[in-house]
PDB file of C-alpha atoms and ligand atoms in Angstrom:
ATOM      1  CA  MET A   1      43.481  47.747 106.189  1.00 51.00           C
ATOM      2  CA  ALA A   2      43.355  46.603 109.781  1.00 77.00           C
ATOM      3  CA  ALA A   3      42.506  42.976 110.507  1.00 81.00           C
ATOM      4  CA  ASP A   4      39.083  42.213 111.980  1.00 94.00           C
ATOM      5  CA  ALA A   5      40.679  40.908 115.154  1.00 98.00           C
ATOM      6  CA  LEU A   6      43.960  41.349 116.980  1.00 98.00           C
ATOM      7  CA  ILE A   7      45.102  38.326 118.954  1.00 98.00           C
ATOM      8  CA  VAL A   8      47.642  39.210 121.643  1.00 98.00           C
ATOM      9  CA  ILE A   9      49.619  36.117 122.597  1.00 98.00           C
ATOM     10  CA  ASP A  10      50.832  35.591 126.175  1.00 98.00           C
ATOM     11  CA  LEU A  11      51.921  39.156 127.009  1.00 98.00           C
ATOM     12  CA  GLN A  12      52.401  38.087 130.633  1.00 98.00           C
ATOM     13  CA  ASN A  13      54.887  39.001 133.362  1.00 98.00           C
ATOM     14  CA  ASP A  14      56.704  35.654 133.265  1.00 98.00           C
ATOM     15  CA  PHE A  15      57.642  36.195 129.599  1.00 98.00           C
ATOM     16  CA  CYS A  16      58.959  39.714 130.259  1.00 98.00           C
ATOM     17  CA  PRO A  17      62.333  40.709 131.755  1.00 97.00           C
ATOM     18  CA  GLY A  18      62.373  39.702 135.430  1.00 97.00           C
ATOM     19  CA  GLY A  19      59.911  36.873 134.780  1.00 98.00           C
ATOM     20  CA  ALA A  20      60.431  33.130 135.104  1.00 98.00           C
ATOM     21  CA  LEU A  21      60.765  32.503 131.347  1.00 97.00           C
ATOM     22  CA  ALA A  22      61.845  35.958 130.257  1.00 97.00           C
ATOM     23  CA  VAL A  23      61.937  36.663 126.536  1.00 97.00           C
ATOM     24  CA  ALA A  24      64.602  39.277 125.701  1.00 97.00           C
ATOM     25  CA  GLY A  25      62.880  42.613 125.116  1.00 98.00           C
ATOM     26  CA  GLY A  26      59.445  41.102 125.733  1.00 98.00           C
ATOM     27  CA  ASP A  27      58.183  44.241 127.452  1.00 98.00           C
ATOM     28  CA  GLU A  28      59.339  46.479 124.564  1.00 98.00           C
ATOM     29  CA  VAL A  29      56.359  45.490 122.431  1.00 98.00           C
ATOM     30  CA  VAL A  30      53.756  46.815 124.863  1.00 98.00           C
ATOM     31  CA  PRO A  31      53.410  50.373 123.439  1.00 98.00           C
ATOM     32  CA  LEU A  32      52.946  49.084 119.870  1.00 98.00           C
ATOM     33  CA  VAL A  33      50.534  46.379 121.008  1.00 98.00           C
ATOM     34  CA  ASN A  34      48.515  49.009 122.865  1.00 98.00           C
ATOM     35  CA  ASP A  35      48.298  51.095 119.663  1.00 98.00           C
ATOM     36  CA  LEU A  36      47.108  48.057 117.736  1.00 98.00           C
ATOM     37  CA  ILE A  37      44.529  47.300 120.428  1.00 98.00           C
ATOM     38  CA  ARG A  38      43.199  50.842 120.120  1.00 98.00           C
ATOM     39  CA  ASN A  39      42.959  50.553 116.332  1.00 97.00           C
ATOM     40  CA  THR A  40      41.435  47.075 115.956  1.00 97.00           C
ATOM     41  CA  GLU A  41      37.756  46.328 116.281  1.00 96.00           C
ATOM     42  CA  HIS A  42      37.948  43.007 118.105  1.00 98.00           C
ATOM     43  CA  VAL A  43      40.668  42.164 120.612  1.00 98.00           C
ATOM     44  CA  ILE A  44      41.393  38.692 121.946  1.00 98.00           C
ATOM     45  CA  LEU A  45      44.108  37.788 124.444  1.00 98.00           C
ATOM     46  CA  THR A  46      45.717  34.464 125.252  1.00 98.00           C
ATOM     47  CA  GLN A  47      47.047  33.629 128.693  1.00 98.00           C
ATOM     48  CA  ASP A  48      49.463  30.765 129.333  1.00 98.00           C
ATOM     49  CA  TRP A  49      47.894  29.150 132.412  1.00 98.00           C
ATOM     50  CA  HIS A  50      49.601  26.144 133.944  1.00 98.00           C
ATOM     51  CA  PRO A  51      48.802  24.207 137.107  1.00 98.00           C
ATOM     52  CA  ALA A  52      51.763  23.680 139.491  1.00 98.00           C
ATOM     53  CA  GLY A  53      53.682  20.561 138.495  1.00 98.00           C
ATOM     54  CA  HIS A  54      52.754  20.932 134.819  1.00 98.00           C
ATOM     55  CA  SER A  55      54.367  18.355 132.500  1.00 98.00           C
ATOM     56  CA  SER A  56      56.109  21.099 130.479  1.00 98.00           C
ATOM     57  CA  PHE A  57      58.109  22.145 133.569  1.00 98.00           C
ATOM     58  CA  ALA A  58      61.636  20.677 133.837  1.00 98.00           C
ATOM     59  CA  SER A  59      61.160  20.568 137.626  1.00 98.00           C
ATOM     60  CA  THR A  60      58.416  17.968 137.154  1.00 97.00           C
ATOM     61  CA  HIS A  61      60.859  15.486 135.585  1.00 97.00           C
ATOM     62  CA  HIS A  62      63.609  13.942 137.672  1.00 95.00           C
ATOM     63  CA  GLY A  63      67.070  14.939 136.443  1.00 96.00           C
ATOM     64  CA  LYS A  64      65.819  17.234 133.679  1.00 97.00           C
ATOM     65  CA  GLN A  65      66.903  20.830 133.170  1.00 97.00           C
ATOM     66  CA  PRO A  66      65.019  23.698 131.535  1.00 97.00           C
ATOM     67  CA  PHE A  67      65.450  23.862 127.738  1.00 96.00           C
ATOM     68  CA  GLU A  68      66.043  20.103 127.439  1.00 97.00           C
ATOM     69  CA  ALA A  69      63.350  18.044 125.714  1.00 96.00           C
ATOM     70  CA  ILE A  70      61.379  14.913 126.522  1.00 97.00           C
ATOM     71  CA  ASP A  71      59.190  12.520 124.568  1.00 96.00           C
ATOM     72  CA  MET A  72      55.525  12.793 125.421  1.00 96.00           C
ATOM     73  CA  PRO A  73      52.734  10.595 124.013  1.00 96.00           C
ATOM     74  CA  TYR A  74      51.903  13.470 121.617  1.00 96.00           C
ATOM     75  CA  GLY A  75      55.518  14.074 120.492  1.00 95.00           C
ATOM     76  CA  THR A  76      58.616  15.948 121.607  1.00 95.00           C
ATOM     77  CA  GLN A  77      58.084  18.515 124.325  1.00 96.00           C
ATOM     78  CA  ALA A  78      60.588  21.212 125.270  1.00 96.00           C
ATOM     79  CA  LEU A  79      60.993  21.671 129.016  1.00 98.00           C
ATOM     80  CA  TRP A  80      60.731  25.094 130.589  1.00 98.00           C
ATOM     81  CA  PRO A  81      61.314  26.745 133.936  1.00 98.00           C
ATOM     82  CA  ASP A  82      58.133  26.810 136.046  1.00 98.00           C
ATOM     83  CA  HIS A  83      56.117  29.707 134.595  1.00 98.00           C
ATOM     84  CA  CYS A  84      52.639  31.207 134.309  1.00 98.00           C
ATOM     85  CA  ILE A  85      51.223  29.264 137.228  1.00 98.00           C
ATOM     86  CA  GLN A  86      47.470  29.753 137.512  1.00 98.00           C
ATOM     87  CA  GLY A  87      46.663  32.784 139.653  1.00 98.00           C
ATOM     88  CA  SER A  88      50.286  33.848 140.152  1.00 98.00           C
ATOM     89  CA  ARG A  89      51.672  37.322 139.462  1.00 98.00           C
ATOM     90  CA  GLY A  90      53.821  35.823 136.738  1.00 98.00           C
ATOM     91  CA  ALA A  91      50.676  34.721 134.926  1.00 98.00           C
ATOM     92  CA  ASP A  92      49.147  38.214 135.034  1.00 98.00           C
ATOM     93  CA  PHE A  93      49.229  40.345 131.909  1.00 98.00           C
ATOM     94  CA  HIS A  94      52.072  42.857 131.739  1.00 98.00           C
ATOM     95  CA  THR A  95      51.062  45.835 133.873  1.00 97.00           C
ATOM     96  CA  GLY A  96      51.354  48.246 130.953  1.00 98.00           C
ATOM     97  CA  LEU A  97      49.170  46.209 128.616  1.00 98.00           C
ATOM     98  CA  ALA A  98      45.859  47.891 127.788  1.00 98.00           C
ATOM     99  CA  TRP A  99      44.004  44.589 128.163  1.00 97.00           C
ATOM    100  CA  SER A 100      40.620  45.882 129.254  1.00 97.00           C
ATOM    101  CA  LYS A 101      39.183  46.160 125.721  1.00 98.00           C
ATOM    102  CA  ALA A 102      39.581  42.405 125.168  1.00 98.00           C
ATOM    103  CA  GLU A 103      36.376  40.578 124.279  1.00 98.00           C
ATOM    104  CA  LEU A 104      37.807  37.138 125.002  1.00 98.00           C
ATOM    105  CA  VAL A 105      40.684  35.660 126.964  1.00 98.00           C
ATOM    106  CA  ILE A 106      41.718  32.189 125.873  1.00 98.00           C
ATOM    107  CA  ARG A 107      43.571  30.311 128.609  1.00 98.00           C
ATOM    108  CA  LYS A 108      45.770  27.453 127.517  1.00 97.00           C
ATOM    109  CA  GLY A 109      48.119  24.879 128.983  1.00 98.00           C
ATOM    110  CA  PHE A 110      45.767  24.221 131.891  1.00 98.00           C
ATOM    111  CA  ARG A 111      45.821  20.415 131.520  1.00 97.00           C
ATOM    112  CA  SER A 112      48.675  18.858 133.529  1.00 97.00           C
ATOM    113  CA  GLY A 113      49.656  16.256 130.950  1.00 97.00           C
ATOM    114  CA  ILE A 114      49.797  18.376 127.809  1.00 97.00           C
ATOM    115  CA  ASP A 115      51.216  21.744 126.822  1.00 97.00           C
ATOM    116  CA  SER A 116      49.533  24.204 124.481  1.00 97.00           C
ATOM    117  CA  TYR A 117      51.599  26.663 122.471  1.00 97.00           C
ATOM    118  CA  SER A 118      48.905  27.473 119.953  1.00 98.00           C
ATOM    119  CA  ALA A 119      45.829  29.545 120.718  1.00 98.00           C
ATOM    120  CA  PHE A 120      43.853  27.056 118.594  1.00 98.00           C
ATOM    121  CA  PHE A 121      45.068  23.537 119.471  1.00 98.00           C
ATOM    122  CA  GLU A 122      46.963  21.897 122.300  1.00 97.00           C
ATOM    123  CA  ASN A 123      50.343  20.331 121.499  1.00 97.00           C
ATOM    124  CA  ASP A 124      48.759  17.052 120.329  1.00 96.00           C
ATOM    125  CA  ARG A 125      47.576  19.284 117.410  1.00 95.00           C
ATOM    126  CA  LEU A 126      44.096  17.755 117.907  1.00 95.00           C
ATOM    127  CA  THR A 127      42.479  19.132 121.053  1.00 96.00           C
ATOM    128  CA  PRO A 128      40.803  22.453 120.179  1.00 97.00           C
ATOM    129  CA  THR A 129      40.723  25.448 122.509  1.00 97.00           C
ATOM    130  CA  GLY A 130      37.469  26.688 120.961  1.00 97.00           C
ATOM    131  CA  LEU A 131      39.009  29.789 119.390  1.00 98.00           C
ATOM    132  CA  ALA A 132      38.360  28.771 115.754  1.00 98.00           C
ATOM    133  CA  GLY A 133      34.679  28.208 116.498  1.00 98.00           C
ATOM    134  CA  TYR A 134      34.461  31.505 118.344  1.00 98.00           C
ATOM    135  CA  LEU A 135      35.979  33.446 115.450  1.00 98.00           C
ATOM    136  CA  ARG A 136      33.782  31.713 112.858  1.00 97.00           C
ATOM    137  CA  GLU A 137      30.620  32.182 114.835  1.00 97.00           C
ATOM    138  CA  ARG A 138      31.401  35.877 115.137  1.00 97.00           C
ATOM    139  CA  GLY A 139      32.169  36.255 111.431  1.00 96.00           C
ATOM    140  CA  ILE A 140      35.812  37.149 111.988  1.00 97.00           C
ATOM    141  CA  GLY A 141      37.890  36.098 108.981  1.00 97.00           C
ATOM    142  CA  GLU A 142      41.024  38.186 109.175  1.00 98.00           C
ATOM    143  CA  ILE A 143      43.323  38.156 112.181  1.00 98.00           C
ATOM    144  CA  MET A 144      46.602  39.733 113.199  1.00 98.00           C
ATOM    145  CA  LEU A 145      48.880  38.181 115.806  1.00 98.00           C
ATOM    146  CA  VAL A 146      51.371  39.847 118.126  1.00 98.00           C
ATOM    147  CA  GLY A 147      52.998  38.848 121.413  1.00 98.00           C
ATOM    148  CA  LEU A 148      55.359  36.298 122.927  1.00 98.00           C
ATOM    149  CA  ALA A 149      57.114  34.309 121.869  1.00 96.00           C
ATOM    150  CA  THR A 150      57.509  34.661 118.079  1.00 97.00           C
ATOM    151  CA  ASP A 151      58.942  31.167 117.621  1.00 97.00           C
ATOM    152  CA  PHE A 152      56.619  29.288 119.986  1.00 96.00           C
ATOM    153  CA  CYS A 153      53.140  30.466 120.882  1.00 98.00           C
ATOM    154  CA  VAL A 154      52.856  33.131 118.154  1.00 98.00           C
ATOM    155  CA  ALA A 155      54.146  30.840 115.377  1.00 98.00           C
ATOM    156  CA  TYR A 156      52.096  27.804 116.426  1.00 98.00           C
ATOM    157  CA  SER A 157      49.007  29.992 116.602  1.00 98.00           C
ATOM    158  CA  ALA A 158      49.674  31.528 113.182  1.00 98.00           C
ATOM    159  CA  LEU A 159      50.224  28.131 111.539  1.00 98.00           C
ATOM    160  CA  ASP A 160      46.991  26.766 113.005  1.00 98.00           C
ATOM    161  CA  ALA A 161      45.118  29.935 112.030  1.00 98.00           C
ATOM    162  CA  VAL A 162      45.979  29.616 108.325  1.00 98.00           C
ATOM    163  CA  LYS A 163      45.195  25.885 108.475  1.00 97.00           C
ATOM    164  CA  GLN A 164      41.783  26.815 109.872  1.00 97.00           C
ATOM    165  CA  GLY A 165      41.194  29.151 106.947  1.00 98.00           C
ATOM    166  CA  PHE A 166      41.764  32.549 108.553  1.00 98.00           C
ATOM    167  CA  ALA A 167      43.651  35.262 106.675  1.00 98.00           C
ATOM    168  CA  THR A 168      46.546  35.583 109.082  1.00 98.00           C
ATOM    169  CA  SER A 169      49.274  38.140 109.580  1.00 98.00           C
ATOM    170  CA  VAL A 170      51.990  38.511 112.217  1.00 98.00           C
ATOM    171  CA  ARG A 171      53.316  41.966 113.117  1.00 98.00           C
ATOM    172  CA  LEU A 172      56.910  40.973 113.841  1.00 98.00           C
ATOM    173  CA  ASP A 173      57.746  44.263 115.550  1.00 98.00           C
ATOM    174  CA  GLY A 174      55.010  43.389 118.055  1.00 98.00           C
ATOM    175  CA  CYS A 175      56.706  40.071 118.877  1.00 98.00           C
ATOM    176  CA  ARG A 176      59.910  38.870 120.552  1.00 98.00           C
ATOM    177  CA  ALA A 177      61.511  35.407 120.308  1.00 98.00           C
ATOM    178  CA  ILE A 178      63.010  32.782 122.620  1.00 96.00           C
ATOM    179  CA  ASP A 179      65.222  31.303 119.819  1.00 96.00           C
ATOM    180  CA  LEU A 180      65.990  27.856 121.267  1.00 95.00           C
ATOM    181  CA  ASN A 181      68.267  25.734 119.000  1.00 93.00           C
ATOM    182  CA  GLY A 182      67.415  27.672 115.833  1.00 96.00           C
ATOM    183  CA  SER A 183      63.684  27.743 116.520  1.00 96.00           C
ATOM    184  CA  LEU A 184      63.278  31.318 115.272  1.00 97.00           C
ATOM    185  CA  ASP A 185      64.632  30.621 111.765  1.00 97.00           C
ATOM    186  CA  ALA A 186      62.728  27.354 111.569  1.00 97.00           C
ATOM    187  CA  MET A 187      59.404  28.862 112.585  1.00 98.00           C
ATOM    188  CA  MET A 188      59.823  31.977 110.411  1.00 98.00           C
ATOM    189  CA  GLY A 189      60.354  29.668 107.433  1.00 98.00           C
ATOM    190  CA  ALA A 190      57.372  27.529 108.377  1.00 98.00           C
ATOM    191  CA  MET A 191      55.122  30.578 108.685  1.00 98.00           C
ATOM    192  CA  ARG A 192      56.284  31.987 105.354  1.00 98.00           C
ATOM    193  CA  ASP A 193      55.747  28.628 103.609  1.00 98.00           C
ATOM    194  CA  ALA A 194      52.288  28.270 105.115  1.00 98.00           C
ATOM    195  CA  GLY A 195      51.129  31.638 103.811  1.00 98.00           C
ATOM    196  CA  VAL A 196      51.246  33.670 106.997  1.00 98.00           C
ATOM    197  CA  LYS A 197      51.731  37.340 106.111  1.00 98.00           C
ATOM    198  CA  LEU A 198      54.832  38.482 107.983  1.00 98.00           C
ATOM    199  CA  LEU A 199      54.705  42.241 108.478  1.00 97.00           C
TER     200      LEU A 199
HETATM  201  C1  VGL B 201      55.461  29.829 125.572  1.00 87.12           C
HETATM  202  C2  VGL B 201      57.052  28.306 126.167  1.00 87.12           C
HETATM  203  C3  VGL B 201      56.233  27.800 127.144  1.00 87.12           C
HETATM  204  C4  VGL B 201      55.084  30.985 124.690  1.00 87.12           C
HETATM  205  C5  VGL B 201      54.612  29.342 126.537  1.00 87.12           C
HETATM  206  O1  VGL B 201      54.185  31.766 125.068  1.00 87.12           O
HETATM  207  O2  VGL B 201      55.695  31.127 123.605  1.00 87.12           O
HETATM  208  N1  VGL B 201      56.668  29.304 125.380  1.00 87.12           N
HETATM  209  N2  VGL B 201      55.005  28.310 127.322  1.00 87.12           N
HETATM  210 ZN1   ZN B 202      53.877  27.651 128.996  1.00 87.12          ZN
END
């Protein structure tokens, strides 16, 4: 049976080939995601949405390169190329994505000093985006996740979703990974252990 809601994570130009933080094959998932959109009652999108000079950008930190890490007050933060800057073309949804059915777009990562991988909580794991409340208030209990990237925003969202009590599945063929320092294996294991249904 289809989930009540499909949550499409960060299917944006900057995460697709040619984008600033391109995920290999990121654009390949679009046809499947569009099918799932068509066949799911409620559709929610997330949009990575950073101000220029965001603290997750390597360029913000003197002497740091993309894919290095720094210590932030809330823990370790990976550093990325500048990406998904608010209002830029890179932050737009992939042109082929059938986004217009979406009932909600959750923007995240808009605070300069903190990143947000998960659709539910910022990277301090404490500051809510409002998505859990939205789903509960609408009586949505079962969700399916697809999008980019498997081992960052999709996995963090899935882990928070189960923690928040939602029956959560990830359609892996609707996702593509960054795989930084073994992150894909680590996050697949974490999702499995947490009770995320991996399809
Ligand atoms: C993401 C790194 C930085 C993601 C977003 O969507 O997985 N990864 N910002
Ligand atoms: Zn980001």
